mmCIF file of C-alpha atoms in Angstrom:
data_model
loop_
_atom_site.group_PDB
_atom_site.id
_atom_site.type_symbol
_atom_site.label_atom_id
_atom_site.label_comp_id
_atom_site.label_asym_id
_atom_site.label_seq_id
_atom_site.Cartn_x
_atom_site.Cartn_y
_atom_site.Cartn_z
ATOM 1 C CA MET A 1 -36.103 146.310 35.383
ATOM 2 C CA ILE A 2 -34.007 144.165 37.700
ATOM 3 C CA GLN A 3 -35.057 141.049 35.753
ATOM 4 C CA VAL A 4 -34.074 142.617 32.393
ATOM 5 C CA LYS A 5 -30.658 143.565 33.742
ATOM 6 C CA THR A 6 -30.139 140.022 35.002
ATOM 7 C CA ARG A 7 -30.988 138.575 31.623
ATOM 8 C CA LEU A 8 -28.614 140.975 29.912
ATOM 9 C CA GLU A 9 -25.857 139.994 32.280
ATOM 10 C CA ALA A 10 -26.561 136.312 31.672
ATOM 11 C CA TYR A 11 -26.482 136.932 27.894
ATOM 12 C CA GLN A 12 -23.176 138.768 28.130
ATOM 13 C CA GLU A 13 -21.734 136.028 30.309
ATOM 14 C CA PHE A 14 -22.884 133.440 27.765
ATOM 15 C CA LEU A 15 -21.033 135.283 24.972
ATOM 16 C CA GLU A 16 -17.817 135.111 26.967
ATOM 17 C CA ARG A 17 -17.780 131.316 26.631
ATOM 18 C CA PRO A 18 -14.959 129.843 24.503
ATOM 19 C CA ILE A 19 -15.595 128.627 20.953
ATOM 20 C CA ALA A 20 -16.092 124.858 20.759
ATOM 21 C CA GLY A 21 -13.357 122.775 19.156
ATOM 22 C CA VAL A 22 -15.537 121.652 16.238
ATOM 23 C CA ALA A 23 -16.348 125.265 15.390
ATOM 24 C CA ARG A 24 -12.641 126.128 15.496
ATOM 25 C CA VAL A 25 -11.932 123.349 12.985
ATOM 26 C CA ILE A 26 -14.629 124.707 10.649
ATOM 27 C CA LEU A 27 -13.134 128.193 10.912
ATOM 28 C CA PHE A 28 -9.676 126.807 10.146
ATOM 29 C CA ILE A 29 -10.964 125.043 7.009
ATOM 30 C CA SER A 30 -12.788 128.201 5.911
ATOM 31 C CA VAL A 31 -9.521 130.111 5.635
ATOM 32 C CA PHE A 32 -8.355 127.834 2.783
ATOM 33 C CA SER A 33 -11.325 128.842 0.614
ATOM 34 C CA VAL A 34 -9.812 132.321 0.420
ATOM 35 C CA ILE A 35 -7.061 130.950 -1.830
ATOM 36 C CA TRP A 36 -9.604 130.585 -4.640
ATOM 37 C CA VAL A 37 -10.878 134.128 -4.068
ATOM 38 C CA PHE A 38 -7.495 135.407 -5.241
ATOM 39 C CA ARG A 39 -7.011 132.838 -8.002
ATOM 40 C CA GLU A 40 -10.413 132.730 -9.706
ATOM 41 C CA PRO A 41 -12.527 135.584 -11.144
ATOM 42 C CA LEU A 42 -15.340 136.990 -9.050
ATOM 43 C CA TRP A 43 -17.506 137.544 -12.113
ATOM 44 C CA THR A 44 -17.378 136.756 -15.807
ATOM 45 C CA MET A 45 -19.094 138.537 -18.685
ATOM 46 C CA SER A 46 -19.308 137.744 -22.384
ATOM 47 C CA PHE A 47 -20.613 139.733 -25.360
ATOM 48 C CA GLU A 48 -21.904 137.964 -28.476
ATOM 49 C CA SER A 49 -23.249 139.442 -31.700
ATOM 50 C CA ASN A 50 -23.244 138.811 -35.443
ATOM 51 C CA GLN A 51 -19.957 140.729 -35.623
ATOM 52 C CA TYR A 52 -18.560 138.655 -32.755
ATOM 53 C CA PRO A 53 -19.826 135.063 -33.060
ATOM 54 C CA ASP A 54 -16.804 134.159 -30.922
ATOM 55 C CA PRO A 55 -17.905 136.198 -27.886
ATOM 56 C CA LEU A 56 -15.784 138.863 -26.294
ATOM 57 C CA LYS A 57 -14.968 137.751 -22.754
ATOM 58 C CA MET A 58 -14.055 139.681 -19.652
ATOM 59 C CA ALA A 59 -13.347 138.554 -16.094
ATOM 60 C CA ILE A 60 -13.517 140.649 -12.930
ATOM 61 C CA HIS A 61 -10.989 139.507 -10.345
ATOM 62 C CA ILE A 62 -10.667 140.699 -6.781
ATOM 63 C CA ASN A 63 -7.908 143.128 -7.741
ATOM 64 C CA HIS A 64 -7.967 143.565 -11.523
ATOM 65 C CA LEU A 65 -9.888 143.307 -14.779
ATOM 66 C CA GLU A 66 -8.884 140.740 -17.333
ATOM 67 C CA GLY A 67 -9.984 140.371 -20.928
ATOM 68 C CA GLN A 68 -9.535 137.259 -22.996
ATOM 69 C CA LYS A 69 -6.452 137.569 -25.174
ATOM 70 C CA THR A 70 -5.647 135.749 -28.376
ATOM 71 C CA GLU A 71 -3.073 136.335 -31.077
ATOM 72 C CA MET A 72 -5.635 138.351 -33.043
ATOM 73 C CA ARG A 73 -7.636 140.027 -30.320
ATOM 74 C CA ASP A 74 -7.482 141.763 -26.939
ATOM 75 C CA ASP A 75 -11.078 141.501 -25.704
ATOM 76 C CA LEU A 76 -10.871 144.186 -23.015
ATOM 77 C CA ARG A 77 -9.520 146.684 -25.526
ATOM 78 C CA GLU A 78 -12.218 145.623 -27.989
ATOM 79 C CA ILE A 79 -14.965 146.058 -25.358
ATOM 80 C CA ASN A 80 -13.698 149.554 -24.526
ATOM 81 C CA SER A 81 -13.719 150.442 -28.224
ATOM 82 C CA LEU A 82 -17.347 149.333 -28.501
ATOM 83 C CA ASN A 83 -18.231 151.225 -25.312
ATOM 84 C CA HIS A 84 -16.878 154.381 -26.914
ATOM 85 C CA TYR A 85 -19.480 154.170 -29.693
ATOM 86 C CA ILE A 86 -22.377 154.160 -27.224
ATOM 87 C CA GLY A 87 -20.835 156.776 -24.947
ATOM 88 C CA MET A 88 -19.846 154.510 -22.061
ATOM 89 C CA ARG A 89 -16.694 155.286 -20.127
ATOM 90 C CA PRO A 90 -13.803 152.902 -20.797
ATOM 91 C CA LEU A 91 -13.283 150.193 -18.191
ATOM 92 C CA LEU A 92 -10.050 151.190 -16.449
ATOM 93 C CA GLU A 93 -8.690 149.484 -13.360
ATOM 94 C CA SER A 94 -7.730 152.866 -11.931
ATOM 95 C CA ASP A 95 -11.448 153.768 -11.716
ATOM 96 C CA PHE A 96 -12.290 150.775 -9.525
ATOM 97 C CA SER A 97 -11.639 151.534 -5.851
ATOM 98 C CA GLU A 98 -13.002 148.030 -5.171
ATOM 99 C CA PHE A 99 -9.688 146.580 -6.368
ATOM 100 C CA LEU A 100 -8.047 148.264 -3.375
ATOM 101 C CA TRP A 101 -10.490 147.619 -0.540
ATOM 102 C CA LEU A 102 -11.736 144.142 -1.505
ATOM 103 C CA PRO A 103 -8.370 142.355 -0.983
ATOM 104 C CA PHE A 104 -7.880 144.344 2.217
ATOM 105 C CA ALA A 105 -11.344 143.344 3.512
ATOM 106 C CA VAL A 106 -10.839 139.647 2.729
ATOM 107 C CA GLY A 107 -7.408 139.731 4.386
ATOM 108 C CA PHE A 108 -8.975 141.401 7.418
ATOM 109 C CA PHE A 109 -11.462 138.543 7.817
ATOM 110 C CA VAL A 110 -8.690 135.959 7.540
ATOM 111 C CA ILE A 111 -6.754 137.686 10.326
ATOM 112 C CA VAL A 112 -9.718 138.037 12.706
ATOM 113 C CA ILE A 113 -10.710 134.409 12.101
ATOM 114 C CA LEU A 114 -7.196 133.206 12.865
ATOM 115 C CA ARG A 115 -7.254 135.334 16.012
ATOM 116 C CA ALA A 116 -10.614 133.843 17.005
ATOM 117 C CA LEU A 117 -9.174 130.350 16.469
ATOM 118 C CA VAL A 118 -6.575 130.946 19.160
ATOM 119 C CA LEU A 119 -8.027 133.535 21.524
ATOM 120 C CA GLY A 120 -11.648 133.969 20.546
ATOM 121 C CA ASN A 121 -14.927 133.493 22.348
ATOM 122 C CA LEU A 122 -18.543 133.526 21.191
ATOM 123 C CA ARG A 123 -18.616 137.318 21.234
ATOM 124 C CA ASP A 124 -15.803 137.437 18.660
ATOM 125 C CA LEU A 125 -17.650 134.937 16.473
ATOM 126 C CA VAL A 126 -20.841 137.019 16.600
ATOM 127 C CA ASP A 127 -18.830 140.094 15.545
ATOM 128 C CA ILE A 128 -17.226 138.211 12.629
ATOM 129 C CA PHE A 129 -20.569 136.847 11.435
ATOM 130 C CA VAL A 130 -22.284 140.272 11.552
ATOM 131 C CA LEU A 131 -19.366 142.031 9.856
ATOM 132 C CA TYR A 132 -19.121 139.420 7.090
ATOM 133 C CA THR A 133 -22.869 139.622 6.437
ATOM 134 C CA TYR A 134 -22.546 143.407 6.087
ATOM 135 C CA PHE A 135 -19.489 142.974 3.842
ATOM 136 C CA GLY A 136 -21.387 140.589 1.558
ATOM 137 C CA LEU A 137 -24.433 142.845 1.230
ATOM 138 C CA PHE A 138 -22.316 145.967 0.715
ATOM 139 C CA SER A 139 -20.175 144.245 -1.937
ATOM 140 C CA ALA A 140 -23.268 143.062 -3.831
ATOM 141 C CA TRP A 141 -24.774 146.572 -3.740
ATOM 142 C CA THR A 142 -21.460 148.098 -4.880
ATOM 143 C CA PHE A 143 -21.297 145.728 -7.852
ATOM 144 C CA TYR A 144 -24.880 146.468 -8.903
ATOM 145 C CA ASN A 145 -24.344 150.213 -8.484
ATOM 146 C CA ARG A 146 -21.166 150.026 -10.589
ATOM 147 C CA LEU A 147 -23.077 148.317 -13.397
ATOM 148 C CA TYR A 148 -25.929 150.845 -13.111
ATOM 149 C CA GLN A 149 -23.539 153.805 -13.318
ATOM 150 C CA CYS A 150 -21.776 152.304 -16.355
ATOM 151 C CA GLY A 151 -25.020 151.904 -18.290
ATOM 152 C CA HIS A 152 -26.730 155.157 -17.251
ATOM 153 C CA ASN A 153 -23.909 157.701 -17.527
ATOM 154 C CA LEU A 154 -23.687 157.625 -21.304
ATOM 155 C CA SER A 155 -22.144 160.534 -23.170
ATOM 156 C CA PRO A 156 -24.745 162.594 -25.095
ATOM 157 C CA GLU A 157 -22.140 163.045 -27.832
ATOM 158 C CA ALA A 158 -21.822 159.312 -28.516
ATOM 159 C CA PRO A 159 -21.906 158.324 -32.212
ATOM 160 C CA ILE A 160 -24.591 155.694 -31.475
ATOM 161 C CA LYS A 161 -27.553 156.635 -29.295
ATOM 162 C CA ILE A 162 -29.116 153.937 -27.110
ATOM 163 C CA GLU A 163 -31.425 154.030 -24.127
ATOM 164 C CA PRO A 164 -29.684 153.944 -20.720
ATOM 165 C CA PHE A 165 -29.510 150.405 -19.392
ATOM 166 C CA THR A 166 -28.124 148.314 -16.548
ATOM 167 C CA PRO A 167 -25.829 145.482 -17.673
ATOM 168 C CA PRO A 168 -27.062 142.170 -16.269
ATOM 169 C CA ILE A 169 -25.714 141.113 -12.913
ATOM 170 C CA TYR A 170 -26.825 137.527 -13.564
ATOM 171 C CA GLY A 171 -28.080 135.776 -16.696
ATOM 172 C CA ARG A 172 -28.289 136.494 -20.427
ATOM 173 C CA VAL A 173 -29.955 139.609 -21.852
ATOM 174 C CA LYS A 174 -29.843 141.523 -25.126
ATOM 175 C CA VAL A 175 -28.310 145.005 -25.078
ATOM 176 C CA ALA A 176 -28.454 146.801 -28.471
ATOM 177 C CA ASN A 177 -27.261 144.145 -30.926
ATOM 178 C CA PHE A 178 -25.278 142.166 -28.327
ATOM 179 C CA TRP A 179 -26.257 139.205 -26.188
ATOM 180 C CA VAL A 180 -24.616 139.822 -22.842
ATOM 181 C CA GLU A 181 -24.012 136.985 -20.382
ATOM 182 C CA SER A 182 -23.022 137.664 -16.786
ATOM 183 C CA PHE A 183 -22.378 134.998 -14.170
ATOM 184 C CA PRO A 184 -20.449 134.626 -10.909
ATOM 185 C CA GLY A 185 -16.990 133.108 -11.165
ATOM 186 C CA GLY A 186 -15.106 130.735 -8.918
ATOM 187 C CA GLY A 187 -13.962 133.591 -6.672
ATOM 188 C CA SER A 188 -17.556 134.490 -5.793
ATOM 189 C CA TYR A 189 -18.379 130.863 -5.008
ATOM 190 C CA ALA A 190 -15.292 130.753 -2.765
ATOM 191 C CA LEU A 191 -16.455 133.903 -0.956
ATOM 192 C CA ALA A 192 -19.896 132.327 -0.531
ATOM 193 C CA ALA A 193 -18.323 129.131 0.822
ATOM 194 C CA PHE A 194 -16.202 131.232 3.173
ATOM 195 C CA GLY A 195 -19.339 132.960 4.487
ATOM 196 C CA ALA A 196 -21.261 129.683 4.734
ATOM 197 C CA MET A 197 -18.524 128.117 6.852
ATOM 198 C CA ILE A 198 -18.431 131.197 9.123
ATOM 199 C CA PHE A 199 -22.195 130.820 9.584
ATOM 200 C CA LEU A 200 -21.838 127.062 10.217
ATOM 201 C CA ALA A 201 -19.106 127.647 12.801
ATOM 202 C CA PHE A 202 -21.267 130.354 14.389
ATOM 203 C CA ALA A 203 -24.303 128.042 14.595
ATOM 204 C CA VAL A 204 -22.298 125.061 15.904
ATOM 205 C CA ALA A 205 -20.524 127.171 18.524
ATOM 206 C CA LEU A 206 -23.825 128.647 19.751
ATOM 207 C CA LEU A 207 -25.504 125.235 19.910
ATOM 208 C CA MET A 208 -22.674 123.578 21.803
ATOM 209 C CA ALA A 209 -22.332 126.505 24.231
ATOM 210 C CA TRP A 210 -26.091 126.431 24.854
ATOM 211 C CA ARG A 211 -26.036 122.670 25.562
ATOM 212 C CA ARG A 212 -23.115 123.093 27.955
ATOM 213 C CA ALA A 213 -24.837 125.955 29.762
ATOM 214 C CA ARG A 214 -27.989 123.837 30.107
ATOM 215 C CA ARG A 215 -25.995 120.944 31.592
ATOM 216 C CA GLU A 216 -24.343 123.329 34.045
ATOM 217 C CA ARG A 217 -27.735 124.743 35.123
ATOM 218 C CA LYS A 218 -29.091 121.230 35.704
ATOM 219 C CA ALA A 219 -26.017 120.250 37.719
ATOM 220 C CA ALA A 220 -26.324 123.391 39.860
ATOM 221 C CA ALA A 221 -30.073 122.982 40.448
ATOM 222 C CA PRO A 222 -31.156 122.056 44.022
ATOM 223 C CA GLY A 223 -31.458 118.288 44.434
ATOM 224 C CA ALA A 224 -29.314 117.537 41.327
#
């Protein structure tokens, strides 16, 4: 029991070590990737059929929906009109709570990373890495669940009856008489790059702290 407590104390002491300079630089660079999260769509979808050889296109941004607009066509309005025929709820920004908490969550990570740059230690970096991993998994589940709910809560009074379905989260599939394509946009790649750099900074900081601790143990050993 005494040995376990000693190891826990040593582990906690290790986490109090400062973040290495190289890891701080990586964290600083990671913050710039967030710019693209707010500029580029997180996901893009297109809908092609015989009636629409020029596909309808829709983009999901971090804080709004956006349909392709031309002089002759508003794609988001057109998609909602088609959804009406199969009994799907219209896509309204007011129904997406994600547009409120996603920008807040990304801003939160920017702030805690900047704080870690100046005042942080390994413990802070572990917290950021765990929280961002949870954020990524929760966001992916939320997106899939949103698609599932859209395709399975169809009105029984719809003019056109189709089997419940889940719109594709990735790839190209046929739904009724439409080919639907769904792929991540630049915003998602920026979020992935942001997470990858947090992981890289986390790994580098741990490695360099471990090497320093090993050197200190050797220097303190009897006869060193």
